[in-house]
Amino acid sequence: MAAVRISSRSGLPSLLLYLGIGIALGQDGIFDVKFDNAELTQVIGYAALVVILAEGGLGAKWKEVRPVLPAAAVVSTIGVGISVGITAAAAHYLVGLDWRQALIIGAVVSSTDAAAVFSVLRRVPLPSRITGLLEAESGFNDAPVVILVVAFSAVGPVEHWYLLIGEIALELAIGAAIGITVGWLGSLGLRHVALPASGLYPIAVMAIAVMAYAAGAMAHGSGFLAVYLAAMILGNSKLPHWPATRGFADGLGWLAQIGMFVLLGLLVTPHDLVDDFWPAVVVGLVLTMVARPLSVFLSLAPFRLPAREKALISWAGLRGAVPIILATIPMVSGVEGSTRIFNIVFVLVIVYTLIQGPTLPWVAAKLKIADDEAEADDLGVESAPLERLRGHLLSVDIPEKSKMHGVEVGELRLPAGAAVTLVVREDESFVPSPTTVLRRGDELLVVATDPVRDQAEARLRAVGEGGKLAGWLGTGGGSGSSGTPGNPGPSGRPKALGSGGSVKPARRVTPVRPATPVTPVKKLGPADDIPGDSSSETPRTNARR
């Protein structure tokens, strides 16, 4: 845990710390543990990468990824091809590797690492379009790179390179189709089936993501693309007990990184790295200063992005454990010189991660790129299905910058069939009236019948983003009660879920009683009517100001 805190505060991806632990344990280290099983390392690395991609997909916000999805797809395919060609040429002509070894190195290091990118971007306040593009690219580009490395590592000469392009396109298409299908079906099932215990929801979500990888691989598609897309769909669906699921996935992702990095550190032999240090520096310099910038600027030429943003994207192409894992493929395949390939990739990743990770905030400041958009914090909404009562219990946190602060309960204009039944404020709970003013830090307990559950959450999110006049000011994401203007967006569905706000499970679960929760909702109904409507029934209340 100390390593996690140090990496998050220093700006260094956790890769370096855990690799250092593995090196200290392994050959030439303190304990001199002998470990040279590249095949086992590859299998465990693949498993860890599936978990890391799933965690990254669950945390990706669709509203940030959607505008840059075409750009991310182009950078992850055409951009990767440009980077592979330039880096391979440098490895061949400057370092003296044969073309097979050079192409393998070019392909291996052209993949940005999802874990490294996710960990650094969470600390750097960048505009959402840049963050979304970098996260989507790191999730997408593993798939074509794996295909290239496997092809270049195959026994025999590499022939008919143009057929390889078609194979990559086919595998990506199959993986995307399976990922979208599994993610959609999984989210549909989890939202309409109440599991026996809340702790099963995080396990079910991760199981669905792993299932997407397995289905993609069995169909001869890209399992890595499938798991990322499935996780992204699950992460942007209104799943029950979402904060707990997100925390579970985050912890599992950290565990996967720790195990993978330590194992890679064990696999390397430090004294063998000395001879390959300068070749790694030369290849890395060409990759960082020439190949990566050219691949970004050329592939993003059709998109209207400022040059300074492209420059930042070029510098933010962080490498991590993924290239080192991919470097085990030629070792398992028995490619001549595969040990040297692994050593060059290992040194390159360490040196340039050490340079790029901590300097990314400085580069962003010099390029005058910062997240200046003052957006309201997203509400923390957790849903617990009440299957026997045919309803849903929504636990809502009002974060610090939410525009729901200062809004009266009646001004939420929730649809008929949904009501705020309890407000928790400063460790005290009370039943609100229509004139109860909500404050930042409040926790709301909202009961909604099954037909209006989506509308209720959409309306809550709309008010959180646009305030009490959200419907009239054009803020999307919700609709008011009958006769009230609103803008529900496509099919009345809410905007993409975010991770803002936290939920305290004990406080949230305590009010749930199967025999009684529906009756107070029907009696209260403060949010079913527009303030001032003479037909609304004003309940008696003990609300505290």
Coordinates of C-alpha atoms in Angstrom, one line a residue:
M1 CA 0.0 0.0 0.0
A2 CA 2.9 2.3 0.6
A3 CA 4.1 1.7 -3.0
V4 CA 0.6 2.8 -4.2
R5 CA 0.7 6.0 -2.2
I6 CA 4.2 6.8 -3.4
S7 CA 3.4 6.2 -7.0
S8 CA 0.2 8.3 -6.9
R9 CA 2.0 11.3 -5.2
S10 CA 5.2 11.2 -7.2
G11 CA 3.5 10.9 -10.6
L12 CA 5.5 7.8 -11.5
P13 CA 3.4 4.9 -12.8
S14 CA 3.4 2.1 -10.3
L15 CA 5.3 0.0 -12.9
L16 CA 8.7 1.3 -11.8
L17 CA 8.1 0.6 -8.1
Y18 CA 6.8 -2.9 -8.5
L19 CA 9.4 -3.8 -11.2
G20 CA 12.0 -2.7 -8.7
I21 CA 10.6 -5.0 -6.1
G22 CA 10.7 -7.9 -8.6
I23 CA 14.3 -7.1 -9.6
A24 CA 15.3 -6.9 -5.9
L25 CA 13.8 -10.4 -5.3
G26 CA 15.2 -12.0 -8.5
Q27 CA 18.6 -12.8 -10.0
D28 CA 21.4 -10.4 -8.9
G29 CA 19.0 -9.2 -6.3
I30 CA 18.8 -9.5 -2.5
F31 CA 17.2 -13.0 -2.5
D32 CA 18.6 -14.2 -5.8
V33 CA 15.4 -16.0 -6.8
K34 CA 15.9 -17.9 -10.1
F35 CA 13.0 -17.5 -12.4
D36 CA 13.1 -17.9 -16.2
N37 CA 9.7 -19.2 -17.2
A38 CA 8.7 -16.8 -20.0
E39 CA 5.7 -18.9 -20.9
L40 CA 4.2 -18.7 -17.4
T41 CA 4.9 -15.0 -17.3
Q42 CA 3.1 -14.5 -20.6
V43 CA 0.0 -16.4 -19.4
I44 CA -0.1 -14.5 -16.1
G45 CA 0.5 -11.2 -17.9
Y46 CA -2.3 -11.8 -20.3
A47 CA -4.7 -12.5 -17.4
A48 CA -3.5 -9.4 -15.6
L49 CA -4.0 -7.3 -18.8
V50 CA -7.6 -8.6 -19.1
V51 CA -8.3 -7.3 -15.6
I52 CA -6.5 -4.0 -16.2
L53 CA -8.4 -3.4 -19.5
A54 CA -11.7 -4.3 -17.7
E55 CA -11.0 -1.8 -14.9
G56 CA -10.1 0.9 -17.5
G57 CA -13.2 0.3 -19.5
L58 CA -15.4 0.4 -16.4
G59 CA -13.9 3.8 -15.5
A60 CA -14.2 5.3 -19.0
K61 CA -17.0 7.9 -19.3
W62 CA -18.9 7.5 -22.5
K63 CA -19.6 11.2 -22.7
E64 CA -15.8 11.8 -22.9
V65 CA -15.0 8.9 -25.2
R66 CA -17.8 9.3 -27.7
P67 CA -16.7 12.5 -29.3
V68 CA -13.1 11.2 -29.8
L69 CA -13.9 7.6 -30.7
P70 CA -13.1 7.9 -34.4
A71 CA -9.8 9.7 -33.6
A72 CA -8.8 7.1 -31.0
A73 CA -9.6 4.3 -33.5
V74 CA -7.4 5.8 -36.2
V75 CA -4.5 6.4 -33.8
S76 CA -4.8 2.8 -32.6
T77 CA -4.6 1.3 -36.1
I78 CA -3.1 3.6 -38.7
G79 CA -1.0 5.4 -36.0
V80 CA 0.3 2.1 -34.7
G81 CA 1.3 1.1 -38.3
I82 CA 3.3 4.3 -38.8
S83 CA 5.0 4.0 -35.4
V84 CA 6.0 0.3 -36.1
G85 CA 7.5 1.2 -39.5
I86 CA 9.7 4.1 -38.2
T87 CA 10.8 2.3 -35.0
A88 CA 11.7 -0.9 -36.9
A89 CA 13.8 1.1 -39.4
A90 CA 15.7 2.7 -36.5
A91 CA 16.2 -0.6 -34.8
H92 CA 17.5 -2.1 -38.1
Y93 CA 19.7 0.7 -39.4
L94 CA 20.9 2.3 -36.1
V95 CA 21.2 -0.7 -33.8
G96 CA 21.9 -3.4 -36.3
L97 CA 19.1 -5.8 -35.6
D98 CA 17.8 -8.0 -38.5
W99 CA 14.4 -7.1 -39.9
R100 CA 12.4 -9.7 -38.0
Q101 CA 13.8 -8.5 -34.6
A102 CA 13.4 -4.9 -35.6
L103 CA 9.8 -5.4 -36.6
I104 CA 9.0 -7.2 -33.4
I105 CA 10.6 -4.4 -31.3
G106 CA 8.7 -1.8 -33.4
A107 CA 5.4 -3.5 -32.8
V108 CA 6.0 -4.2 -29.1
V109 CA 6.8 -0.7 -28.1
S110 CA 4.2 0.9 -30.3
S111 CA 1.5 0.0 -27.8
T112 CA 0.7 2.4 -25.0
D113 CA 0.1 0.9 -21.7
A114 CA -3.4 1.1 -20.2
A115 CA -2.3 0.9 -16.6
A116 CA 0.4 3.6 -17.0
V117 CA -1.9 5.9 -18.9
F118 CA -4.9 5.5 -16.5
S119 CA -2.7 6.0 -13.4
V120 CA -1.1 9.2 -14.7
L121 CA -4.2 10.8 -16.3
R122 CA -6.1 10.5 -13.0
R123 CA -3.6 12.9 -11.6
V124 CA -3.3 15.4 -14.5
P125 CA -6.2 17.8 -15.0
L126 CA -6.6 17.6 -18.8
P127 CA -9.6 18.5 -21.0
S128 CA -12.0 15.7 -21.4
R129 CA -11.4 15.3 -25.1
I130 CA -7.7 14.6 -24.5
T131 CA -8.2 12.3 -21.6
G132 CA -10.9 10.4 -23.5
L133 CA -8.7 10.0 -26.5
L134 CA -5.7 8.8 -24.6
E135 CA -7.7 6.3 -22.5
A136 CA -9.6 5.0 -25.5
E137 CA -6.3 4.7 -27.5
S138 CA -4.6 2.7 -24.7
G139 CA -7.6 0.4 -24.5
F140 CA -7.8 -0.1 -28.3
N141 CA -4.2 -0.3 -29.5
D142 CA -3.3 -3.5 -27.5
A143 CA -5.4 -5.6 -29.9
P144 CA -3.7 -4.8 -33.3
V145 CA -0.2 -4.8 -31.6
V146 CA -0.7 -8.3 -30.2
I147 CA -1.7 -9.5 -33.7
L148 CA 1.4 -7.9 -35.2
V149 CA 3.8 -9.3 -32.6
V150 CA 2.3 -12.9 -33.0
A151 CA 2.6 -12.6 -36.8
F152 CA 6.2 -11.4 -36.7
S153 CA 7.2 -14.1 -34.1
A154 CA 5.7 -16.9 -36.2
V155 CA 8.2 -19.5 -37.5
G156 CA 9.2 -18.8 -41.1
P157 CA 9.4 -15.7 -43.2
V158 CA 6.8 -12.9 -43.0
E159 CA 5.0 -13.1 -46.3
H160 CA 2.0 -11.3 -47.9
W161 CA 2.0 -8.4 -45.5
Y162 CA -1.1 -7.0 -47.1
L163 CA -3.1 -10.1 -46.0
L164 CA -2.0 -9.3 -42.5
I165 CA -3.9 -6.0 -42.7
G166 CA -7.1 -7.8 -43.6
E167 CA -6.5 -10.3 -40.8
I168 CA -6.1 -7.5 -38.3
A169 CA -9.3 -5.7 -39.5
L170 CA -11.3 -9.0 -39.3
E171 CA -10.1 -9.8 -35.8
L172 CA -10.8 -6.3 -34.6
A173 CA -14.3 -6.4 -36.1
I174 CA -15.1 -9.8 -34.5
G175 CA -13.8 -8.6 -31.1
A176 CA -15.7 -5.3 -31.3
A177 CA -19.0 -7.1 -32.1
I178 CA -18.6 -9.7 -29.4
G179 CA -17.6 -7.1 -26.8
I180 CA -20.6 -4.9 -27.6
T181 CA -23.0 -7.8 -27.5
V182 CA -21.7 -9.3 -24.3
G183 CA -21.6 -5.9 -22.6
W184 CA -25.1 -5.0 -23.6
L185 CA -26.6 -8.4 -22.6
G186 CA -24.7 -8.4 -19.3
S187 CA -25.9 -4.9 -18.4
L188 CA -29.4 -5.8 -19.3
G189 CA -29.3 -8.9 -17.1
L190 CA -27.8 -7.2 -14.1
R191 CA -30.3 -4.3 -14.2
H192 CA -33.3 -6.6 -14.2
V193 CA -32.2 -9.5 -12.0
A194 CA -31.8 -9.0 -8.3
L195 CA -28.9 -11.1 -7.0
P196 CA -29.1 -12.7 -3.6
A197 CA -26.4 -10.4 -2.1
S198 CA -25.0 -7.0 -3.1
G199 CA -21.5 -8.4 -3.0
L200 CA -22.2 -10.6 -6.0
Y201 CA -22.7 -7.6 -8.3
P202 CA -18.9 -6.7 -8.5
I203 CA -18.0 -10.3 -9.1
A204 CA -20.7 -10.6 -11.8
V205 CA -19.5 -7.5 -13.6
M206 CA -15.9 -8.7 -13.7
A207 CA -17.1 -12.2 -14.8
I208 CA -19.0 -10.7 -17.7
A209 CA -15.9 -8.8 -18.8
V210 CA -13.7 -11.9 -18.7
M211 CA -16.4 -13.8 -20.5
A212 CA -16.2 -11.2 -23.3
Y213 CA -12.4 -11.8 -23.6
A214 CA -12.9 -15.6 -23.7
A215 CA -15.7 -15.4 -26.3
G216 CA -13.6 -13.0 -28.5
A217 CA -10.6 -15.3 -28.3
M218 CA -12.6 -18.4 -29.1
A219 CA -14.2 -16.7 -32.1
H220 CA -10.7 -15.9 -33.5
G221 CA -11.3 -12.2 -32.8
S222 CA -9.5 -9.7 -30.5
G223 CA -10.3 -10.7 -27.0
F224 CA -8.6 -7.6 -25.6
L225 CA -10.8 -5.3 -27.6
A226 CA -13.8 -7.3 -26.6
V227 CA -13.1 -7.0 -22.9
Y228 CA -12.5 -3.3 -23.1
L229 CA -15.7 -2.6 -25.0
A230 CA -17.8 -4.8 -22.8
A231 CA -16.4 -3.2 -19.7
M232 CA -17.1 0.3 -21.1
I233 CA -20.7 -0.6 -21.8
L234 CA -21.1 -2.0 -18.3
G235 CA -19.5 1.0 -16.8
N236 CA -21.8 3.4 -18.5
S237 CA -25.0 1.4 -17.7
K238 CA -27.1 2.0 -14.6
L239 CA -25.9 -1.0 -12.7
P240 CA -27.0 -1.8 -9.1
H241 CA -24.5 -1.1 -6.4
W242 CA -22.2 0.7 -8.8
P243 CA -19.8 2.5 -6.4
A244 CA -19.0 -0.9 -4.7
T245 CA -18.5 -2.5 -8.1
R246 CA -16.2 0.4 -9.2
G247 CA -14.1 0.1 -6.0
F248 CA -13.8 -3.7 -6.4
A249 CA -12.6 -3.4 -10.0
D250 CA -10.1 -0.7 -9.0
G251 CA -8.7 -2.8 -6.2
L252 CA -8.5 -5.9 -8.5
G253 CA -6.8 -3.8 -11.1
W254 CA -4.1 -2.7 -8.6
L255 CA -3.6 -6.3 -7.5
A256 CA -3.2 -7.4 -11.2
Q257 CA -0.6 -4.7 -11.7
I258 CA 1.4 -5.6 -8.6
G259 CA 1.5 -9.3 -9.5
M260 CA 2.4 -8.7 -13.1
F261 CA 5.1 -6.1 -12.5
V262 CA 6.8 -8.1 -9.8
L263 CA 6.8 -11.2 -12.0
L264 CA 8.4 -9.3 -14.9
G265 CA 11.0 -8.0 -12.5
L266 CA 11.8 -11.6 -11.5
L267 CA 12.1 -12.6 -15.1
V268 CA 14.8 -10.1 -16.0
T269 CA 18.5 -10.6 -15.3
P270 CA 20.0 -7.2 -14.5
H271 CA 23.6 -7.9 -15.5
D272 CA 22.4 -8.8 -19.0
L273 CA 20.9 -5.3 -19.4
V274 CA 24.2 -3.5 -19.5
D275 CA 25.1 -4.4 -23.1
D276 CA 21.6 -3.5 -24.3
F277 CA 21.3 -0.2 -22.5
W278 CA 22.4 2.2 -25.2
P279 CA 20.6 0.4 -28.1
A280 CA 17.4 0.7 -26.0
V281 CA 18.1 4.4 -25.4
V282 CA 18.6 5.0 -29.2
V283 CA 15.4 3.1 -30.2
G284 CA 13.4 4.8 -27.4
L285 CA 14.7 8.2 -28.5
V286 CA 13.5 7.6 -32.1
L287 CA 10.2 6.2 -30.8
T288 CA 9.5 9.2 -28.4
M289 CA 10.8 12.1 -30.6
V290 CA 10.0 10.9 -34.1
A291 CA 7.8 7.8 -34.4
R292 CA 5.2 8.7 -31.8
P293 CA 4.8 12.4 -32.9
L294 CA 4.6 11.5 -36.6
S295 CA 2.0 8.7 -36.0
V296 CA -0.1 11.1 -33.9
F297 CA 0.1 14.1 -36.3
L298 CA -0.4 12.1 -39.5
S299 CA -3.2 9.9 -38.2
L300 CA -5.0 12.8 -36.6
A301 CA -4.6 15.1 -39.6
P302 CA -8.3 14.7 -40.7
F303 CA -9.4 15.7 -37.2
R304 CA -9.5 19.3 -36.1
L305 CA -7.3 19.2 -33.1
P306 CA -4.9 22.1 -32.3
A307 CA -1.2 21.3 -32.8
R308 CA -0.4 21.8 -29.1
E309 CA -3.0 19.2 -28.2
K310 CA -1.4 16.8 -30.7
A311 CA 2.0 17.5 -29.1
L312 CA 0.7 16.6 -25.7
I313 CA -0.9 13.4 -27.0
S314 CA 2.4 12.5 -28.5
W315 CA 4.2 13.0 -25.2
A316 CA 1.5 11.2 -23.2
G317 CA 2.0 7.9 -25.1
L318 CA 3.3 6.1 -22.0
R319 CA 4.7 2.6 -22.1
G320 CA 4.4 0.2 -19.3
A321 CA 4.1 -3.5 -18.5
V322 CA 2.2 -4.3 -21.7
P323 CA 5.3 -4.0 -24.0
I324 CA 7.3 -6.1 -21.6
I325 CA 4.6 -8.8 -21.6
L326 CA 4.5 -8.7 -25.4
A327 CA 8.2 -9.1 -25.5
T328 CA 7.8 -12.6 -24.0
I329 CA 5.9 -13.7 -27.1
P330 CA 9.1 -14.1 -29.3
M331 CA 10.8 -15.8 -26.3
V332 CA 8.0 -18.4 -26.1
S333 CA 8.0 -18.8 -29.9
G334 CA 11.8 -19.4 -30.0
V335 CA 12.7 -16.4 -32.2
E336 CA 16.5 -15.9 -32.6
G337 CA 17.7 -13.1 -30.4
S338 CA 14.5 -13.0 -28.4
T339 CA 16.4 -12.4 -25.1
R340 CA 18.0 -9.3 -26.5
I341 CA 14.6 -8.1 -27.7
F342 CA 13.3 -8.5 -24.2
N343 CA 16.2 -6.7 -22.6
I344 CA 16.0 -3.8 -25.0
V345 CA 12.2 -3.4 -24.4
F346 CA 12.7 -3.7 -20.7
V347 CA 15.3 -0.9 -20.5
L348 CA 13.4 1.3 -23.0
V349 CA 10.2 1.1 -20.9
I350 CA 11.9 1.9 -17.6
V351 CA 14.0 4.8 -19.0
Y352 CA 11.3 6.6 -20.9
T353 CA 8.5 5.9 -18.4
L354 CA 10.8 7.6 -15.8
I355 CA 11.1 10.6 -18.1
Q356 CA 7.6 10.9 -19.5
G357 CA 5.4 10.1 -16.5
P358 CA 6.6 12.8 -14.1
T359 CA 7.1 15.5 -16.8
L360 CA 3.6 15.1 -18.3
P361 CA 2.1 17.9 -16.0
W362 CA 5.0 20.2 -16.8
V363 CA 4.6 19.6 -20.5
A364 CA 0.8 20.3 -20.2
A365 CA 1.5 23.5 -18.4
K366 CA 4.1 24.6 -21.0
L367 CA 1.7 23.9 -23.8
K368 CA -1.0 25.8 -21.8
I369 CA -3.4 22.9 -21.8
A370 CA -5.5 22.5 -18.7
D371 CA -9.1 21.6 -17.8
D372 CA -10.6 25.0 -17.6
E373 CA -14.2 23.8 -18.2
A374 CA -16.1 24.4 -14.9
E375 CA -18.4 21.4 -14.9
A376 CA -20.6 20.4 -12.1
D377 CA -19.6 17.3 -10.2
D378 CA -21.6 14.2 -11.3
L379 CA -23.9 12.8 -8.7
G380 CA -23.0 9.5 -7.0
V381 CA -26.1 7.4 -7.7
E382 CA -26.4 3.8 -6.6
S383 CA -29.4 1.6 -7.4
A384 CA -30.6 -1.4 -5.5
P385 CA -33.4 -3.3 -7.2
L386 CA -36.4 -4.2 -4.9
E387 CA -37.5 -7.2 -7.0
R388 CA -40.5 -8.2 -4.7
L389 CA -41.8 -4.6 -4.6
R390 CA -41.2 -4.0 -8.3
G391 CA -39.3 -0.9 -7.5
H392 CA -35.8 0.6 -7.1
L393 CA -34.1 2.2 -4.2
L394 CA -31.7 5.0 -5.4
S395 CA -29.1 6.3 -3.0
V396 CA -27.9 9.8 -4.2
D397 CA -24.9 11.7 -3.0
I398 CA -24.8 15.5 -3.6
P399 CA -21.1 16.3 -4.2
E400 CA -19.3 19.6 -3.5
K401 CA -19.8 21.3 -6.9
S402 CA -23.2 19.9 -7.7
K403 CA -25.9 22.4 -8.9
M404 CA -28.4 20.5 -6.9
H405 CA -27.2 22.6 -3.9
G406 CA -29.9 25.1 -3.0
V407 CA -32.7 23.3 -4.9
E408 CA -35.9 22.5 -3.0
V409 CA -37.2 18.9 -3.1
G410 CA -40.3 19.9 -4.9
E411 CA -38.2 21.6 -7.6
L412 CA -36.6 18.3 -8.5
R413 CA -39.8 17.6 -10.5
L414 CA -39.4 13.8 -10.3
P415 CA -41.8 11.8 -12.4
A416 CA -45.0 10.4 -10.9
G417 CA -44.0 7.2 -9.2
A418 CA -40.7 8.5 -7.7
A419 CA -40.2 10.4 -4.5
V420 CA -37.5 11.5 -2.1
T421 CA -38.3 9.6 1.1
L422 CA -35.3 10.4 3.3
V423 CA -32.5 13.0 3.6
V424 CA -29.3 12.3 5.5
R425 CA -27.5 15.4 6.6
E426 CA -24.5 15.6 9.0
D427 CA -25.3 12.1 10.4
E428 CA -28.9 13.0 11.0
S429 CA -31.8 11.7 8.9
F430 CA -35.3 13.2 8.3
V431 CA -38.2 13.0 6.0
P432 CA -38.2 16.0 3.7
S433 CA -41.1 18.2 2.6
P434 CA -41.5 19.8 -0.8
T435 CA -39.9 22.9 0.5
T436 CA -36.8 21.2 2.0
V437 CA -33.7 22.8 0.6
L438 CA -31.0 20.4 -0.4
R439 CA -27.4 21.0 0.4
R440 CA -24.0 19.8 -0.7
G441 CA -23.0 16.7 1.2
D442 CA -26.6 15.5 1.6
E443 CA -27.5 11.9 0.9
L444 CA -30.9 11.3 -0.6
L445 CA -33.0 8.1 -0.5
V446 CA -35.2 8.0 -3.6
V447 CA -37.8 5.2 -4.2
A448 CA -38.9 4.8 -7.8
T449 CA -41.3 2.3 -9.4
D450 CA -39.8 0.1 -12.1
P451 CA -41.3 2.0 -15.1
V452 CA -40.0 5.4 -14.1
R453 CA -36.6 4.3 -12.6
D454 CA -34.6 5.6 -15.7
Q455 CA -36.6 8.8 -15.8
A456 CA -36.0 9.5 -12.1
E457 CA -32.2 9.0 -12.3
A458 CA -32.1 11.1 -15.5
R459 CA -34.0 13.9 -13.9
L460 CA -31.7 13.8 -10.8
R461 CA -28.6 14.0 -13.0
A462 CA -30.1 16.9 -15.0
V463 CA -30.7 18.9 -11.9
G464 CA -27.2 18.1 -10.7
E465 CA -25.8 19.5 -13.9
G466 CA -28.2 22.4 -14.6
G467 CA -29.9 23.3 -11.4
K468 CA -33.6 23.8 -10.8
L469 CA -34.2 25.2 -14.3
A470 CA -32.5 22.2 -16.1
G471 CA -35.5 21.4 -18.2
W472 CA -36.1 24.9 -19.5
L473 CA -32.5 25.8 -20.0
G474 CA -31.9 22.8 -22.3
T475 CA -29.9 20.6 -20.0
G476 CA -30.3 17.1 -21.2
G477 CA -30.7 13.9 -19.2
G478 CA -34.1 14.1 -17.7
S479 CA -37.7 15.1 -17.9
G480 CA -40.1 16.5 -15.4
S481 CA -43.5 15.3 -14.4
S482 CA -46.5 15.5 -16.7
G483 CA -46.8 18.8 -18.4
T484 CA -43.3 20.0 -17.4
P485 CA -40.7 20.8 -20.1
G486 CA -37.6 18.7 -20.1
N487 CA -35.0 17.3 -22.4
P488 CA -34.6 13.6 -21.8
G489 CA -32.1 13.0 -24.6
P490 CA -32.2 9.9 -26.8
S491 CA -34.9 7.5 -25.7
G492 CA -35.2 9.3 -22.4
R493 CA -32.1 7.6 -21.1
P494 CA -29.7 9.4 -18.7
K495 CA -26.3 10.6 -19.5
A496 CA -23.3 8.4 -18.9
L497 CA -22.6 7.5 -15.3
G498 CA -19.5 9.0 -13.7
S499 CA -17.6 8.1 -10.6
G500 CA -18.2 11.3 -8.6
G501 CA -19.4 11.1 -5.0
S502 CA -19.2 8.3 -2.5
V503 CA -21.8 6.2 -0.9
K504 CA -21.8 4.9 2.6
P505 CA -23.3 1.4 2.4
A506 CA -24.4 1.1 6.0
R507 CA -26.3 4.3 5.9
R508 CA -27.8 3.4 2.6
V509 CA -28.9 -0.1 3.4
T510 CA -30.4 0.6 6.9
P511 CA -33.7 2.2 5.7
V512 CA -34.6 -0.7 3.4
R513 CA -37.4 -2.8 4.9
P514 CA -39.4 -5.0 2.6
A515 CA -42.7 -4.6 4.4
T516 CA -42.8 -0.8 4.7
P517 CA -40.8 1.3 2.2
V518 CA -43.5 1.8 -0.4
T519 CA -46.3 3.2 1.9
P520 CA -44.4 6.4 2.9
V521 CA -43.6 7.0 -0.8
K522 CA -47.3 7.0 -1.7
K523 CA -48.2 9.3 1.2
L524 CA -45.4 11.8 0.7
G525 CA -45.3 12.3 -3.0
P526 CA -43.5 15.7 -2.6
A527 CA -41.7 15.3 -5.9
D528 CA -44.6 14.2 -7.9
D529 CA -46.1 17.7 -8.3
I530 CA -44.8 21.0 -9.5
P531 CA -44.6 23.5 -6.6
G532 CA -47.7 25.7 -6.5
D533 CA -50.0 23.0 -7.9
S534 CA -53.1 23.1 -5.8
S535 CA -53.7 19.4 -6.4
S536 CA -50.5 18.4 -4.6
E537 CA -50.8 17.0 -1.1
T538 CA -48.4 18.6 1.4
P539 CA -47.3 15.9 3.9
R540 CA -46.6 16.5 7.5
T541 CA -42.9 16.4 8.2
N542 CA -40.2 16.7 10.8
A543 CA -37.7 18.2 8.3
R544 CA -34.9 20.2 9.9
R545 CA -33.4 23.2 8.2

